[in-house]
mmCIF file of C-alpha atoms in Angstrom:
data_model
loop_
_atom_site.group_PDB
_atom_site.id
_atom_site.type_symbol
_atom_site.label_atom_id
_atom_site.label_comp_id
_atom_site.label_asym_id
_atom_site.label_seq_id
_atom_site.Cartn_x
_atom_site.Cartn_y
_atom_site.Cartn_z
ATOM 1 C CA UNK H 1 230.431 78.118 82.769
ATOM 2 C CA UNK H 2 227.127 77.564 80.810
ATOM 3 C CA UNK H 3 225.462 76.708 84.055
ATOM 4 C CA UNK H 4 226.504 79.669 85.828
ATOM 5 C CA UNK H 5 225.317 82.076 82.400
ATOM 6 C CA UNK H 6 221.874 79.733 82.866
ATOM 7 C CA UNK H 7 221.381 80.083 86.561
ATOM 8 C CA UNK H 8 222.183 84.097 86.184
ATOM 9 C CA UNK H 9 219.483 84.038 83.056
ATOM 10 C CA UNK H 10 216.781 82.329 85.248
ATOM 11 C CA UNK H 11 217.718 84.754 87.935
ATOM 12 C CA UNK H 12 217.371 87.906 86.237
ATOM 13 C CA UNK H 13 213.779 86.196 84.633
ATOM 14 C CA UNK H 14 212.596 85.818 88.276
ATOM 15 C CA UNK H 15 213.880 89.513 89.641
ATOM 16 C CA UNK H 16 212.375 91.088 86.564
ATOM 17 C CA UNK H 17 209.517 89.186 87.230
ATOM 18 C CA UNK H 18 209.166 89.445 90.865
ATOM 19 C CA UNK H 19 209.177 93.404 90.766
ATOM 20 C CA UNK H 20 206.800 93.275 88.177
ATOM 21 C CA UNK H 21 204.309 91.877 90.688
ATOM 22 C CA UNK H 22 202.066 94.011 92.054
ATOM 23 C CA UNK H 23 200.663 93.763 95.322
ATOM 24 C CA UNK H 24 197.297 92.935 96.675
ATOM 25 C CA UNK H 25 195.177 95.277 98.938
ATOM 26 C CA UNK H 26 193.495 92.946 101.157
ATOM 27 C CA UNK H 27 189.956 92.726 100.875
ATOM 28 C CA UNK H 28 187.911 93.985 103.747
ATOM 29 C CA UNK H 29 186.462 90.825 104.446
ATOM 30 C CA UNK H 30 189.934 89.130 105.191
ATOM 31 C CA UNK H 31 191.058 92.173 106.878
ATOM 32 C CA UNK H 32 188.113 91.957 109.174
ATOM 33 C CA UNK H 33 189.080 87.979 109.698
ATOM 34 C CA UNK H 34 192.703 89.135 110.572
ATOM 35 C CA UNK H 35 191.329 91.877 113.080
ATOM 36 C CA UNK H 36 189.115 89.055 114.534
ATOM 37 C CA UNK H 37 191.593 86.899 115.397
ATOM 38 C CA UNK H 38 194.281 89.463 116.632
ATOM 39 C CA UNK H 39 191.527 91.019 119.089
ATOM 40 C CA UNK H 40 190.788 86.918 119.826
ATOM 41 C CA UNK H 41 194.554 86.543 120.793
ATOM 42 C CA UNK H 42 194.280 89.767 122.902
ATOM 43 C CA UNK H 43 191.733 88.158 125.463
ATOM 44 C CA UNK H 44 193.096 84.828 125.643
ATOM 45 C CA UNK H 45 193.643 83.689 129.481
ATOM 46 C CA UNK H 46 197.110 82.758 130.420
ATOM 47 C CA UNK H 47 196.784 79.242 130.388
ATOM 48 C CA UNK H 48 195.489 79.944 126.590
ATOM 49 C CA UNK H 49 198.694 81.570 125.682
ATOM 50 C CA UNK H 50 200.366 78.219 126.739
ATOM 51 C CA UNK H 51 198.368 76.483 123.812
ATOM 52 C CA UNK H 52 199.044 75.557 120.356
ATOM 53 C CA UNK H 53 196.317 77.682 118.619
ATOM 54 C CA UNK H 54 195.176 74.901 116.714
ATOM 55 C CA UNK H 55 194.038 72.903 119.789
ATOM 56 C CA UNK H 56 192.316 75.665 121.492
ATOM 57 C CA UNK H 57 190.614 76.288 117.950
ATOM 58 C CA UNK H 58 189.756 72.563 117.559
ATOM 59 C CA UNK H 59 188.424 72.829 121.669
ATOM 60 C CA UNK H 60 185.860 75.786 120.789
ATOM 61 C CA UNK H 61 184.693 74.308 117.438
ATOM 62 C CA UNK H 62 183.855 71.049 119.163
ATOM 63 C CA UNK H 63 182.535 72.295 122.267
ATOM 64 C CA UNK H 64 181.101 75.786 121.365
ATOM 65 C CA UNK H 65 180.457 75.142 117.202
ATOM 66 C CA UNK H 66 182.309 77.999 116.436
ATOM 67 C CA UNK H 67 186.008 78.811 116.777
ATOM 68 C CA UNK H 68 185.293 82.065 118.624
ATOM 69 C CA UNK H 69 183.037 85.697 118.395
ATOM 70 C CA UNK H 70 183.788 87.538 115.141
ATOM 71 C CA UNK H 71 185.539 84.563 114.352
ATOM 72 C CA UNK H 72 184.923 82.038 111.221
ATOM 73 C CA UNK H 73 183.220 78.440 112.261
ATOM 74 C CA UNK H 74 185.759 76.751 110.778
ATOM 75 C CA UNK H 75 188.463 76.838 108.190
ATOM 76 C CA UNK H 76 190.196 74.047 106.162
ATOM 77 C CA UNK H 77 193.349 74.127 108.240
ATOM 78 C CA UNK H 78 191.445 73.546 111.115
ATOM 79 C CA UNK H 79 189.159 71.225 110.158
ATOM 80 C CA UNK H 80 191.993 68.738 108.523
ATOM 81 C CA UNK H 81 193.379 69.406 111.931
ATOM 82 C CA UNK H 82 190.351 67.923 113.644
ATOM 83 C CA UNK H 83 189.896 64.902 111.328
ATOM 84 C CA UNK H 84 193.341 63.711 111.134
ATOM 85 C CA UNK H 85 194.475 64.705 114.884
ATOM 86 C CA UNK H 86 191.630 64.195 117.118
ATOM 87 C CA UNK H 87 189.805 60.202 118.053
ATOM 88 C CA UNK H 88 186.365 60.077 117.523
ATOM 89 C CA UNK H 89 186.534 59.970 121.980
ATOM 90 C CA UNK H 90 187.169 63.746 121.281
ATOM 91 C CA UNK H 91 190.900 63.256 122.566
ATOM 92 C CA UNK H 92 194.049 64.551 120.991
ATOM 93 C CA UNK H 93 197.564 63.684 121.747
ATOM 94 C CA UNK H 94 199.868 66.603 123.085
ATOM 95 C CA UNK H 95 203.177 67.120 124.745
ATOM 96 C CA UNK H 96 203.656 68.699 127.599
ATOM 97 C CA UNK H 97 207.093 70.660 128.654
ATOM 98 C CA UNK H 98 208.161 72.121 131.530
ATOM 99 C CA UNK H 99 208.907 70.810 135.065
ATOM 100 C CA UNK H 100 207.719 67.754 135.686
ATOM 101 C CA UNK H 101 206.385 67.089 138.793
ATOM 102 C CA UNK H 102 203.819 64.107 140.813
ATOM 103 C CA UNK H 103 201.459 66.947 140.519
ATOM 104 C CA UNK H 104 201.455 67.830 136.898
ATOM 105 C CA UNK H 105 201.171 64.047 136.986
ATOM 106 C CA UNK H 106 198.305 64.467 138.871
ATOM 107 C CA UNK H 107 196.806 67.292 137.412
ATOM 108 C CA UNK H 108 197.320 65.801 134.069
ATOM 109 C CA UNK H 109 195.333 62.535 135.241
ATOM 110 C CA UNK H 110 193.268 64.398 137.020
ATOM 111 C CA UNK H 111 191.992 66.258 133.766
ATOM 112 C CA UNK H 112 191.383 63.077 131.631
ATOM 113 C CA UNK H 113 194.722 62.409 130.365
ATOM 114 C CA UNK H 114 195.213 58.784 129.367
ATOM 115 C CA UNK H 115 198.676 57.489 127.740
ATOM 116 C CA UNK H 116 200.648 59.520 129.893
ATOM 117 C CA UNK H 117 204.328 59.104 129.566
ATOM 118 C CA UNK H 118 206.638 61.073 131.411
ATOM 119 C CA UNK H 119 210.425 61.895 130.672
ATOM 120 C CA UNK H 120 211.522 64.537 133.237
ATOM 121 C CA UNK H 121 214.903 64.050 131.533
ATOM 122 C CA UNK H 122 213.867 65.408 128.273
ATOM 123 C CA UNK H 123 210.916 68.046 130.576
ATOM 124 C CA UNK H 124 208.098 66.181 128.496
ATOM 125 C CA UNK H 125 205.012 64.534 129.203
ATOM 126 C CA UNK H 126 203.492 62.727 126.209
ATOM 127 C CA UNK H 127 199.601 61.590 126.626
ATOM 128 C CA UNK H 128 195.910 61.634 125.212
ATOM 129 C CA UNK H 129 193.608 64.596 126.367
ATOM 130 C CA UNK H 130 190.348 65.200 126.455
ATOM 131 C CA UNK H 131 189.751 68.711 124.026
ATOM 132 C CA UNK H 132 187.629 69.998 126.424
ATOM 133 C CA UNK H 133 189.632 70.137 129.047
ATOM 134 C CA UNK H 134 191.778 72.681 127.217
ATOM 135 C CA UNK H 135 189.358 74.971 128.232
#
């Protein structure tokens, strides 16, 4: 019973709280940084709709500098994204789902893929790819 009149205590303390809390107009530089991206997303190809947005971000910073127009160079998301996920070769290792065929197989080898291991059972393909040839 105490632990009941305790957790309803701590409760109230956190709605009471939580109400209290007023919120935060975005600044107009983040708002601008939020626009930026959305219009980015708006003109990416189909085969960049397919992507993780990390990896296409990771792609343009290493091959461009920048992760897009309008766009910051960088963020810290991103760039422990880069250090931890991709070799110093510039590849990163990705799955692959959907249908798997000899010439995804192909295509897949064909685009610098190293490490590949398929399991059409499971519609995966597991290998190493060069980041620029997300692009």
């Amino acid at each position: 019973m105490r632990l009941c009149k305790a957790c309803a205590l701590l409760l109230a303390l956190f709605l009471s709280w939580a109400v209290g809390v007023s919120a935060q107009p975005i600044p107009d530089e983040g708002l601008a940084q939020v626009q930026a991206f959305m219009a980015d997303k708006d003109n990416w190809t189909p085969a960049e709709q397919k992507l993780q947005s990390t990896l296409l971000y990771a792609a343009r910073v290493r091959s461009q500098g920048y992760m897009g127009p309008g766009l910051p160079l960088s963020n810290p998301g991103l760039d422990g994204f880069i250090a931890t996920r991709v070799a110093p070769d510039s590849t990163v290792a990705i799955t692959v789902r959907g249908d798997i065929s000899d010439d995804l197989l192909s295509a897949l080898s064909a685009a610098g893929g190293a490490d590949i291991r398929s399991y059409p059972q499971f519609e995966r393909v597991t290998l190493r790819l060069p980041l620029a040839s997300l692009l």
